[in-house]
Short mmCIF file of C-alpha atoms and ligand atoms in Angstrom, two decimals:
data_model
loop_
_atom_site.label_atom_id
_atom_site.label_comp_id
_atom_site.label_asym_id
_atom_site.label_seq_id
_atom_site.Cartn_x
_atom_site.Cartn_y
_atom_site.Cartn_z
CA MET A 22 35.95 0.43 105.06
CA ASN A 23 36.99 -3.11 104.25
CA MET A 24 39.85 -3.69 101.84
CA ILE A 25 38.10 -6.71 100.37
CA GLU A 26 34.50 -7.62 100.66
CA ALA A 27 33.55 -10.83 98.94
CA THR A 28 29.99 -11.97 99.37
CA ASN A 29 28.48 -15.33 98.62
CA ILE A 30 30.79 -16.28 95.79
CA TYR A 31 29.98 -19.21 93.57
CA LYS A 32 32.18 -20.45 90.79
CA LYS A 33 31.79 -23.39 88.44
CA PHE A 34 34.17 -24.89 85.94
CA ASN A 35 31.81 -26.50 83.46
CA GLN A 36 29.74 -28.76 85.70
CA LEU A 37 32.18 -28.76 88.59
CA GLU A 38 31.19 -26.39 91.36
CA VAL A 39 34.45 -25.21 92.91
CA LEU A 40 33.35 -22.32 95.13
CA LYS A 41 30.10 -22.79 96.98
CA GLY A 42 29.17 -19.55 98.64
CA ILE A 43 32.31 -17.96 100.00
CA SER A 44 32.14 -14.72 101.94
CA LEU A 45 35.10 -12.88 103.36
CA GLN A 46 35.87 -9.44 104.66
CA VAL A 47 39.41 -8.27 104.93
CA LYS A 48 40.39 -5.22 106.95
CA LYS A 49 43.30 -2.94 106.26
CA GLY A 50 46.59 -4.40 107.38
CA GLU A 51 45.20 -7.85 108.02
CA VAL A 52 47.29 -10.87 107.13
CA ILE A 53 45.08 -13.82 106.33
CA ALA A 54 46.35 -17.34 105.81
CA ILE A 55 44.11 -19.59 103.75
CA ILE A 56 44.71 -23.27 104.36
CA GLY A 57 42.97 -26.43 103.30
CA PRO A 58 43.37 -29.62 101.32
CA SER A 59 44.41 -29.48 97.70
CA GLY A 60 41.50 -29.04 95.34
CA SER A 61 39.39 -27.23 97.92
CA GLY A 62 39.23 -24.06 95.82
CA LYS A 63 41.82 -21.86 97.57
CA SER A 64 43.59 -20.79 94.40
CA THR A 65 40.34 -20.31 92.55
CA PHE A 66 39.06 -18.03 95.28
CA LEU A 67 42.20 -15.92 95.22
CA ARG A 68 42.12 -15.74 91.44
CA CYS A 69 38.48 -14.64 91.49
CA LEU A 70 39.43 -11.68 93.66
CA ASN A 71 41.68 -10.20 91.00
CA HIS A 72 39.63 -11.22 88.00
CA LEU A 73 41.80 -14.08 86.77
CA GLU A 74 38.62 -16.11 87.09
CA ILE A 75 35.07 -14.88 86.54
CA ILE A 76 32.59 -15.58 89.30
CA ASP A 77 29.08 -16.86 88.57
CA LYS A 78 27.34 -15.58 91.66
CA GLY A 79 28.09 -13.14 94.43
CA SER A 80 29.76 -9.77 94.64
CA ILE A 81 33.27 -8.46 95.06
CA THR A 82 34.12 -5.01 96.41
CA ILE A 83 37.68 -3.76 96.67
CA GLU A 84 38.33 -0.74 98.90
CA GLY A 85 34.73 0.30 98.62
CA GLU A 86 34.59 -0.03 94.85
CA MET A 87 32.24 -2.59 93.43
CA MET A 88 33.99 -4.78 90.89
CA ALA A 89 31.24 -7.37 90.48
CA LYS A 90 27.78 -6.82 91.81
CA MET A 91 24.99 -9.23 92.46
CA ASP A 92 21.46 -8.98 91.03
CA SER A 93 18.36 -10.08 92.91
CA ALA A 94 18.85 -13.64 91.69
CA GLY A 95 22.41 -13.58 93.06
CA ASN A 96 24.08 -13.61 89.63
CA SER A 97 27.19 -11.50 89.21
CA HIS A 98 27.65 -8.59 86.85
CA TYR A 99 31.06 -7.06 86.31
CA GLN A 100 31.89 -3.42 85.72
CA SER A 101 33.38 -2.47 82.36
CA PRO A 102 36.74 -4.07 81.57
CA SER A 103 38.63 -0.83 82.12
CA GLU A 104 36.94 -0.25 85.48
CA VAL A 105 37.68 -3.82 86.53
CA ARG A 106 41.30 -3.33 85.53
CA ARG A 107 41.53 -0.09 87.48
CA ILE A 108 40.06 -1.68 90.59
CA CYS A 109 42.27 -4.78 90.29
CA LYS A 110 45.37 -2.59 90.16
CA LYS A 111 44.99 -2.17 93.90
CA MET A 112 45.97 -5.82 94.24
CA GLY A 113 49.28 -7.45 93.47
CA MET A 114 49.62 -11.19 93.00
CA VAL A 115 52.40 -13.68 93.53
CA PHE A 116 52.10 -17.09 91.91
CA GLN A 117 53.34 -20.50 92.88
CA GLY A 118 55.23 -20.75 89.58
CA PHE A 119 56.69 -17.19 89.72
CA ASN A 120 55.65 -16.33 86.16
CA LEU A 121 58.54 -13.95 85.68
CA PHE A 122 59.06 -12.63 82.16
CA PRO A 123 61.97 -14.75 80.90
CA HIS A 124 62.98 -12.32 78.15
CA LYS A 125 63.48 -9.45 80.56
CA THR A 126 66.13 -8.89 83.16
CA VAL A 127 65.26 -8.67 86.83
CA LEU A 128 65.11 -4.90 86.51
CA GLY A 129 63.14 -5.18 83.26
CA ASN A 130 60.58 -7.39 84.98
CA ILE A 131 60.03 -4.87 87.73
CA ILE A 132 59.85 -1.67 85.68
CA GLU A 133 57.62 -3.18 83.00
CA ALA A 134 54.19 -2.59 84.52
CA PRO A 135 54.93 0.83 86.06
CA MET A 136 56.14 2.03 82.66
CA VAL A 137 53.59 0.33 80.41
CA VAL A 138 50.52 0.49 82.63
CA ASN A 139 51.14 3.65 84.65
CA LYS A 140 53.19 5.44 81.97
CA MET A 141 55.84 6.20 84.54
CA ASP A 142 59.08 7.51 83.09
CA ARG A 143 61.98 5.12 83.07
CA ARG A 144 64.15 6.96 85.58
CA GLN A 145 61.49 6.94 88.23
CA ALA A 146 60.54 3.31 87.51
CA VAL A 147 64.16 2.27 87.83
CA SER A 148 64.60 4.08 91.11
CA ILE A 149 61.49 2.38 92.54
CA ALA A 150 62.73 -0.97 91.22
CA GLU A 151 66.14 -0.52 92.81
CA GLU A 152 64.62 0.40 96.13
CA LEU A 153 62.48 -2.75 95.98
CA LEU A 154 65.41 -4.93 94.96
CA GLN A 155 67.29 -3.57 97.95
CA LYS A 156 64.36 -4.53 100.11
CA VAL A 157 64.17 -8.13 98.83
CA GLY A 158 67.96 -8.40 98.95
CA LEU A 159 68.59 -8.82 95.24
CA ILE A 160 70.10 -5.56 94.09
CA ASP A 161 73.17 -7.43 92.84
CA LYS A 162 70.92 -9.47 90.51
CA ARG A 163 69.54 -6.33 88.87
CA ASP A 164 70.79 -7.25 85.38
CA SER A 165 70.42 -11.03 85.57
CA TYR A 166 67.82 -12.94 83.63
CA PRO A 167 65.27 -15.04 85.53
CA SER A 168 66.88 -18.24 84.22
CA GLN A 169 70.03 -17.32 86.12
CA LEU A 170 68.26 -17.17 89.49
CA SER A 171 67.36 -19.78 92.09
CA GLY A 172 63.70 -20.42 92.86
CA GLY A 173 63.84 -18.36 96.03
CA GLN A 174 65.42 -15.45 94.18
CA LYS A 175 62.82 -15.70 91.41
CA GLN A 176 60.01 -15.51 93.90
CA ARG A 177 61.55 -12.49 95.61
CA VAL A 178 61.79 -10.76 92.23
CA ALA A 179 58.15 -11.65 91.60
CA ILE A 180 57.22 -10.04 94.90
CA ALA A 181 59.21 -6.92 94.03
CA ARG A 182 57.56 -6.83 90.62
CA ALA A 183 54.10 -6.90 92.20
CA LEU A 184 55.07 -4.26 94.77
CA ALA A 185 56.33 -1.91 92.06
CA MET A 186 52.71 -1.19 91.19
CA ARG A 187 52.23 0.06 94.76
CA PRO A 188 49.30 -2.23 95.55
CA ASP A 189 47.29 -1.91 98.76
CA ILE A 190 46.63 -5.64 98.88
CA MET A 191 48.91 -8.57 98.09
CA LEU A 192 47.60 -11.99 97.10
CA PHE A 193 49.98 -14.93 97.45
CA ASP A 194 49.08 -18.32 95.97
CA GLU A 195 51.35 -20.89 97.59
CA PRO A 196 54.42 -18.72 97.08
CA THR A 197 56.84 -21.27 98.52
CA SER A 198 55.33 -24.53 97.28
CA ALA A 199 57.56 -24.77 94.22
CA LEU A 200 60.73 -24.13 96.21
CA ASP A 201 63.31 -26.44 97.69
CA PRO A 202 62.83 -26.49 101.45
CA GLU A 203 66.06 -24.60 102.10
CA LEU A 204 64.86 -21.70 99.92
CA THR A 205 61.46 -21.12 101.50
CA GLY A 206 62.94 -19.15 104.38
CA GLU A 207 64.19 -16.23 102.28
CA VAL A 208 60.77 -15.79 100.67
CA LEU A 209 58.86 -16.12 103.92
CA LYS A 210 61.20 -13.53 105.43
CA VAL A 211 60.28 -11.00 102.72
CA MET A 212 56.60 -11.73 103.30
CA LYS A 213 57.03 -11.33 107.04
CA ASP A 214 58.69 -7.95 106.48
CA LEU A 215 55.75 -6.91 104.35
CA ALA A 216 53.32 -7.99 107.03
CA GLU A 217 55.22 -5.93 109.56
CA GLU A 218 54.78 -2.90 107.32
CA HIS A 219 51.04 -3.57 107.58
CA MET A 220 50.50 -4.65 104.02
CA THR A 221 47.09 -6.28 103.66
CA MET A 222 47.83 -9.85 102.64
CA LEU A 223 45.93 -12.96 101.63
CA VAL A 224 48.22 -15.95 101.63
CA VAL A 225 47.28 -19.42 100.45
CA THR A 226 49.90 -21.58 102.09
CA HIS A 227 50.96 -24.92 103.45
CA GLU A 228 53.54 -23.20 105.67
CA MET A 229 51.86 -23.66 109.01
CA GLY A 230 54.74 -21.88 110.72
CA PHE A 231 53.96 -18.77 108.70
CA ALA A 232 50.22 -19.09 109.27
CA ARG A 233 50.78 -19.45 112.99
CA GLY A 234 53.48 -16.83 113.38
CA VAL A 235 52.57 -14.08 110.96
CA ALA A 236 48.85 -14.29 110.10
CA ASN A 237 46.23 -12.47 112.15
CA ARG A 238 43.55 -14.78 110.92
CA VAL A 239 43.49 -18.29 109.52
CA ILE A 240 40.81 -19.53 107.18
CA PHE A 241 40.28 -23.21 106.62
CA MET A 242 38.65 -24.11 103.31
CA ASP A 243 37.37 -27.46 102.22
CA ASP A 244 35.23 -28.48 99.27
CA GLY A 245 34.61 -24.94 98.08
CA LYS A 246 33.51 -23.55 101.43
CA ILE A 247 35.04 -21.77 104.36
CA ILE A 248 34.67 -24.35 107.11
CA GLU A 249 36.26 -22.48 109.94
CA GLU A 250 38.10 -19.26 110.60
CA GLY A 251 39.71 -17.59 113.56
CA GLU A 252 42.92 -16.47 115.16
CA PRO A 253 45.86 -18.77 114.53
CA GLN A 254 46.10 -19.98 118.15
CA GLU A 255 42.43 -20.85 118.17
CA ILE A 256 42.55 -22.75 114.86
CA PHE A 257 45.78 -24.57 115.53
CA SER A 258 45.35 -25.48 119.16
CA ASN A 259 41.63 -25.80 119.35
CA PRO A 260 39.97 -26.40 115.99
CA SER A 261 36.25 -26.77 116.37
CA HIS A 262 35.36 -28.53 113.17
CA PRO A 263 36.24 -32.20 112.68
CA ARG A 264 37.46 -31.56 109.13
CA THR A 265 39.84 -28.88 110.36
CA LYS A 266 41.12 -31.31 112.96
CA ALA A 267 41.58 -34.04 110.42
CA PHE A 268 43.44 -31.71 108.05
CA LEU A 269 45.72 -30.34 110.75
CA ASN A 270 46.48 -33.79 112.08
CA GLN A 271 47.47 -34.87 108.63
CA ILE A 272 49.67 -31.93 107.86
CA LEU A 273 51.32 -31.11 111.20
CA MET B 12 101.93 -18.77 19.64
CA LEU B 13 101.56 -21.49 22.22
CA TYR B 14 101.01 -18.86 24.81
CA GLU B 15 98.29 -17.29 22.71
CA LEU B 16 96.56 -20.64 22.28
CA TYR B 17 96.75 -21.21 25.96
CA LEU B 18 95.34 -17.79 26.60
CA SER B 19 92.46 -18.25 24.19
CA LYS B 20 91.66 -21.61 25.86
CA LEU B 21 91.53 -19.85 29.17
CA MET B 22 89.72 -16.83 27.80
CA GLY B 23 86.97 -18.91 26.27
CA PRO B 24 85.22 -19.87 29.49
CA ILE B 25 85.88 -16.47 31.03
CA LEU B 26 84.38 -14.72 28.04
CA TYR B 27 81.44 -17.10 28.10
CA LEU B 28 80.88 -16.54 31.79
CA SER B 29 81.01 -12.79 31.40
CA LYS B 30 78.53 -13.04 28.56
CA ILE B 31 75.88 -14.97 30.48
CA MET B 32 76.58 -13.33 33.83
CA GLY B 33 74.70 -10.17 32.90
CA PRO B 34 71.31 -11.78 32.24
CA MET B 35 71.78 -14.14 35.19
CA LEU B 36 72.47 -11.29 37.57
CA GLU B 37 69.44 -9.49 36.24
CA GLY B 38 67.43 -12.63 36.91
CA THR B 39 68.88 -12.80 40.40
CA ILE B 40 67.76 -9.25 41.06
CA VAL B 41 64.19 -10.20 40.13
CA THR B 42 64.45 -13.25 42.37
CA LEU B 43 65.73 -11.13 45.24
CA GLN B 44 63.07 -8.49 44.68
CA LEU B 45 60.37 -11.12 44.85
CA PHE B 46 61.99 -12.62 47.93
CA PHE B 47 62.18 -9.35 49.84
CA VAL B 48 58.77 -8.08 48.83
CA THR B 49 57.29 -11.38 49.98
CA ILE B 50 59.13 -11.33 53.32
CA ILE B 51 58.38 -7.68 54.03
CA PHE B 52 54.65 -8.05 53.49
CA SER B 53 53.89 -11.66 54.38
CA ILE B 54 55.39 -11.53 57.87
CA PRO B 55 53.21 -8.67 59.15
CA LEU B 56 50.22 -10.12 57.30
CA GLY B 57 50.96 -13.55 58.79
CA LEU B 58 51.16 -12.05 62.27
CA THR B 59 47.83 -10.29 61.77
CA LEU B 60 46.27 -13.54 60.58
CA ALA B 61 47.74 -15.40 63.57
CA LEU B 62 46.24 -12.87 65.98
CA ALA B 63 42.91 -13.12 64.17
CA ARG B 64 43.13 -16.91 64.32
CA ILE B 65 43.41 -16.86 68.13
CA SER B 66 40.95 -14.03 68.67
CA LYS B 67 37.74 -14.63 70.53
CA PHE B 68 35.62 -13.36 67.65
CA LYS B 69 34.37 -16.52 66.07
CA ILE B 70 33.75 -15.07 62.62
CA LEU B 71 37.27 -13.67 62.41
CA LYS B 72 38.72 -16.90 63.71
CA ASP B 73 36.78 -19.11 61.28
CA PHE B 74 37.43 -16.81 58.36
CA THR B 75 41.19 -16.93 58.92
CA GLY B 76 40.96 -20.67 59.44
CA VAL B 77 39.41 -21.10 55.99
CA TYR B 78 41.90 -18.70 54.43
CA ILE B 79 44.86 -20.60 55.85
CA TRP B 80 43.37 -23.92 54.84
CA LEU B 81 42.83 -22.75 51.24
CA LEU B 82 46.29 -21.27 50.80
CA ARG B 83 48.17 -24.10 52.42
CA GLY B 84 45.94 -26.75 50.91
CA THR B 85 46.40 -25.88 47.23
CA PRO B 86 49.61 -25.74 45.16
CA LEU B 87 51.42 -22.43 45.07
CA LEU B 88 51.71 -22.84 41.32
CA LEU B 89 47.94 -23.14 41.00
CA GLN B 90 47.53 -19.95 43.03
CA LEU B 91 50.05 -18.23 40.81
CA PHE B 92 48.17 -19.30 37.67
CA PHE B 93 44.92 -18.26 39.24
CA ILE B 94 46.12 -14.75 40.03
CA TYR B 95 47.93 -14.23 36.75
CA PHE B 96 45.80 -16.07 34.21
CA GLY B 97 42.54 -16.58 36.09
CA LEU B 98 41.84 -13.23 37.68
CA PRO B 99 41.07 -11.42 34.40
CA TYR B 100 38.16 -13.81 33.78
CA ILE B 101 36.48 -13.12 37.08
CA PRO B 102 33.47 -10.85 36.64
CA ILE B 103 33.55 -7.38 38.23
CA VAL B 104 36.89 -7.75 40.08
CA GLY B 105 38.54 -9.02 36.92
CA VAL B 106 41.91 -7.32 36.68
CA THR B 107 44.91 -8.14 34.62
CA LEU B 108 48.12 -7.89 36.56
CA ASP B 109 51.64 -7.63 35.27
CA ARG B 110 53.85 -10.60 35.91
CA PHE B 111 55.76 -9.25 38.86
CA PRO B 112 52.78 -7.85 40.81
CA ALA B 113 50.88 -11.08 40.15
CA ALA B 114 53.81 -13.12 41.44
CA ALA B 115 54.35 -10.86 44.46
CA ILE B 116 50.69 -10.89 45.48
CA THR B 117 50.48 -14.66 45.17
CA PHE B 118 53.63 -15.19 47.20
CA ILE B 119 52.61 -12.73 49.90
CA LEU B 120 49.16 -14.28 50.29
CA ASN B 121 50.57 -17.80 50.28
CA TYR B 122 53.48 -17.23 52.63
CA ALA B 123 51.32 -15.21 55.00
CA ALA B 124 49.24 -18.33 55.52
CA TYR B 125 52.32 -20.38 56.42
CA PHE B 126 53.71 -17.68 58.68
CA ALA B 127 50.31 -17.33 60.34
CA GLU B 128 50.39 -20.97 61.38
CA ILE B 129 53.97 -20.70 62.62
CA PHE B 130 53.17 -17.57 64.64
CA ARG B 131 49.94 -19.03 66.01
CA ALA B 132 51.76 -22.12 67.23
CA GLY B 133 54.49 -19.89 68.69
CA ILE B 134 52.02 -17.70 70.54
CA GLN B 135 50.11 -20.67 71.87
CA SER B 136 53.31 -22.30 73.12
CA ILE B 137 53.81 -19.47 75.63
CA ASP B 138 52.83 -20.48 79.15
CA LYS B 139 49.50 -19.08 80.26
CA GLY B 140 51.15 -17.91 83.47
CA GLN B 141 52.68 -15.12 81.38
CA TYR B 142 49.22 -13.80 80.54
CA GLU B 143 48.11 -14.14 84.15
CA ALA B 144 51.13 -12.31 85.52
CA SER B 145 50.64 -9.53 82.97
CA LYS B 146 46.97 -9.24 83.76
CA ALA B 147 47.63 -9.23 87.49
CA LEU B 148 49.99 -6.30 86.87
CA GLY B 149 47.21 -4.38 85.17
CA MET B 150 48.28 -4.86 81.56
CA THR B 151 45.69 -4.99 78.80
CA TYR B 152 45.53 -7.82 76.27
CA TRP B 153 47.36 -5.76 73.65
CA GLN B 154 50.01 -4.54 76.06
CA THR B 155 50.55 -8.16 77.06
CA MET B 156 50.81 -9.27 73.45
CA ARG B 157 53.18 -6.53 72.41
CA ARG B 158 55.45 -6.46 75.45
CA ILE B 159 55.35 -10.01 76.81
CA ILE B 160 54.01 -12.63 74.44
CA LEU B 161 55.23 -11.61 70.98
CA PRO B 162 58.85 -10.95 72.00
CA GLN B 163 58.99 -14.45 73.46
CA MET B 164 57.27 -15.87 70.41
CA VAL B 165 59.94 -14.40 68.11
CA LYS B 166 62.61 -16.51 69.72
CA ARG B 167 60.56 -19.69 69.47
CA VAL B 168 59.59 -19.25 65.83
CA LEU B 169 63.05 -18.44 64.53
CA PRO B 170 63.85 -22.03 63.43
CA PRO B 171 60.60 -22.59 61.50
CA VAL B 172 60.72 -19.08 60.03
CA SER B 173 64.26 -19.76 58.90
CA ASN B 174 63.08 -22.93 57.15
CA GLU B 175 60.26 -21.06 55.52
CA THR B 176 62.49 -18.31 54.13
CA ILE B 177 64.85 -20.88 52.65
CA THR B 178 61.89 -22.58 51.01
CA LEU B 179 60.84 -19.17 49.71
CA VAL B 180 64.18 -18.61 47.98
CA LYS B 181 63.65 -21.82 46.06
CA ASP B 182 59.92 -21.25 45.47
CA THR B 183 60.68 -18.01 43.65
CA ALA B 184 61.76 -20.24 40.75
CA LEU B 185 58.08 -21.12 40.26
CA VAL B 186 57.35 -17.73 38.75
CA TYR B 187 59.26 -19.00 35.74
CA ALA B 188 55.92 -20.58 34.87
CA ILE B 189 54.29 -17.21 34.20
CA GLY B 190 57.26 -16.02 32.20
CA LEU B 191 58.90 -13.74 34.72
CA SER B 192 62.61 -13.36 33.97
CA GLU B 193 64.06 -14.52 37.25
CA LEU B 194 67.24 -16.48 37.87
CA LEU B 195 66.12 -19.92 36.75
CA ARG B 196 64.60 -18.58 33.55
CA ALA B 197 67.80 -16.71 32.73
CA ALA B 198 69.73 -19.94 33.19
CA LYS B 199 67.37 -21.98 31.06
CA VAL B 200 67.46 -19.47 28.23
CA ALA B 201 71.27 -19.68 28.17
CA VAL B 202 71.28 -23.48 28.38
CA GLN B 203 68.93 -23.88 25.44
CA ARG B 204 70.75 -21.32 23.36
CA ASP B 205 74.33 -22.44 24.04
CA PHE B 206 73.98 -26.18 24.55
CA THR B 207 75.82 -26.16 27.87
CA THR B 208 74.80 -26.96 31.44
CA VAL B 209 77.08 -24.32 32.91
CA PRO B 210 74.26 -21.77 33.45
CA PHE B 211 72.33 -24.31 35.53
CA MET B 212 75.36 -24.79 37.73
CA ILE B 213 75.81 -21.07 38.11
CA ALA B 214 72.14 -20.73 39.04
CA ALA B 215 72.59 -23.49 41.61
CA VAL B 216 75.55 -21.63 43.09
CA PHE B 217 73.50 -18.42 43.27
CA TYR B 218 70.65 -20.17 45.08
CA LEU B 219 73.13 -21.79 47.44
CA VAL B 220 74.74 -18.44 48.23
CA MET B 221 71.35 -16.90 48.98
CA THR B 222 70.33 -19.74 51.28
CA LEU B 223 73.75 -19.69 52.91
CA VAL B 224 73.38 -16.01 53.73
CA LEU B 225 69.92 -16.67 55.17
CA THR B 226 71.21 -19.54 57.26
CA TRP B 227 73.92 -17.27 58.63
CA VAL B 228 71.48 -14.42 59.37
CA PHE B 229 69.18 -16.75 61.29
CA LYS B 230 72.08 -18.28 63.16
CA LYS B 231 73.06 -14.80 64.33
CA LEU B 232 69.48 -14.02 65.32
CA GLU B 233 69.24 -17.24 67.30
CA GLN B 234 72.48 -16.40 69.08
CA LYS B 235 71.14 -12.97 69.93
CA TYR B 236 68.01 -14.47 71.42
CA ALA B 237 69.92 -17.18 73.25
CA LEU B 238 70.72 -14.51 75.84
CA TYR B 239 67.85 -15.64 78.03
CA GLU B 240 66.62 -19.16 78.90
N1 ADP C 9 40.70 -23.73 84.90
C1 ADP C 9 40.10 -24.80 85.47
N2 ADP C 9 39.28 -25.57 84.73
C2 ADP C 9 38.66 -26.63 85.28
N3 ADP C 9 38.78 -27.00 86.56
C3 ADP C 9 39.57 -26.26 87.35
C4 ADP C 9 40.27 -25.11 86.85
N4 ADP C 9 40.98 -24.57 87.86
C5 ADP C 9 40.73 -25.33 88.95
N5 ADP C 9 39.89 -26.34 88.65
C6 ADP C 9 39.37 -27.34 89.59
O1 ADP C 9 38.82 -26.65 90.66
C7 ADP C 9 39.07 -27.31 91.89
C8 ADP C 9 39.73 -26.35 92.86
O2 ADP C 9 41.00 -26.04 92.38
P1 ADP C 9 41.96 -25.01 93.14
O3 ADP C 9 41.23 -23.75 93.37
O4 ADP C 9 43.21 -24.95 92.34
O5 ADP C 9 42.21 -25.74 94.51
P2 ADP C 9 43.37 -25.52 95.57
O6 ADP C 9 44.10 -24.29 95.20
O7 ADP C 9 42.67 -25.44 96.87
O8 ADP C 9 44.22 -26.75 95.50
C9 ADP C 9 39.92 -28.52 91.56
O9 ADP C 9 39.07 -29.64 91.47
C10 ADP C 9 40.48 -28.19 90.20
O10 ADP C 9 40.70 -29.34 89.46
MG1 MG C 10 46.12 -24.05 94.61
#
């Protein structure tokens, strides 16, 4: 069973067609890097997967459960809001801008969803949070507020916050793009650790080192389509499509 | 003899003050009652209106829009007259209210409209990334509102809410116009009876003390919320 099965996804913003028939299957434990020029629809695609955007056409299935299905004309129909929410809980998301809750401490950020969404009791939520803070190396920041953290620390808290819901899939939308170069390493390290634990990951990134070193598969998107995909070596050393070549030349 | 004269000179003002203080304190109690009743009811009502104003149900949204426009777009005094003098003439619903209930209802309805706009602006000033993060964590709209958005809104609206409550203290004097015996009325009665401006000054001091207390309370609240950011 595939973890994610997205079929023929189309998405428009008003008149602007942003996704033009994207299909992707993700297997358990796969780490997929999504690369491509800015504006090509990478974020939109990721956001469609966990219902932050509504697709117009196509279907999305998460771990065998249909979240949006396609009718004979190809148009999408979503399950009920509560079903969609239940299915989306299998995915955690990390944003470029962190989106931590500024009025809550680091610990408060992490225990929030387990307590409010899963009705977990506080003691258990705190013990999970502490274990995760240990893992991302921020246990000493337990009682700090987000405003007291560096960008790299914020992003590690955001990762811990997402992991606290025990997702099977993690979506990362340019997790290091808002960071000073010297802070990207600590975040990439946490992501690499996750990959080594066989977390299923979709990572939109400009970090070619990460795509090359950690991903099992690289997807190149341009103009709302997947232009090329393959193993990192293949894509980086021997891209077959001229647009992939042009993009890699520009960025490497 | 001299001492007694001196004493009577001193006693005069003190006796006068103690004579008018009673009615003025009674007036102040009415003013404070109106103030607190208005705050206690108009803030929750304002929040409800704000949530309705940003809801995706168009009818609810438009209805609140019109409500807010009407109550902010007409004088409070007119609304007060309407509720107290006008309501009895309205067919079917026509009720005659006592002075205090009429004043309280008018103030609650009016201030709720102002608070609604303050809260709406506060809610809409919160970054949409906060909604996205909450949703990505599996939270519902109401969980997000209650746990994430509204607590952050409170901090942002403290300064305008503080302004509004200070305005409210002073607006309570308007109910003088429907004959409610609040602070200003008590002062005016004494002024006209005794040919002295002292009661006005005392009333001014009372208003100043009330607004000073409010200023202090909001300063403390702002300090409490300064903990983050
Ligand atoms: N909410 C939105 N409303 C309108 N247009 C949008 C919205 N989000 C993204 N877009 C447009 O969709 C296109 C793809 O955006 P995005 O998915 O963010 O690209 P990428 O992440 O690859 O840079 C861009 O042209 C962008 O301007
Ligand atoms: Mg993007």
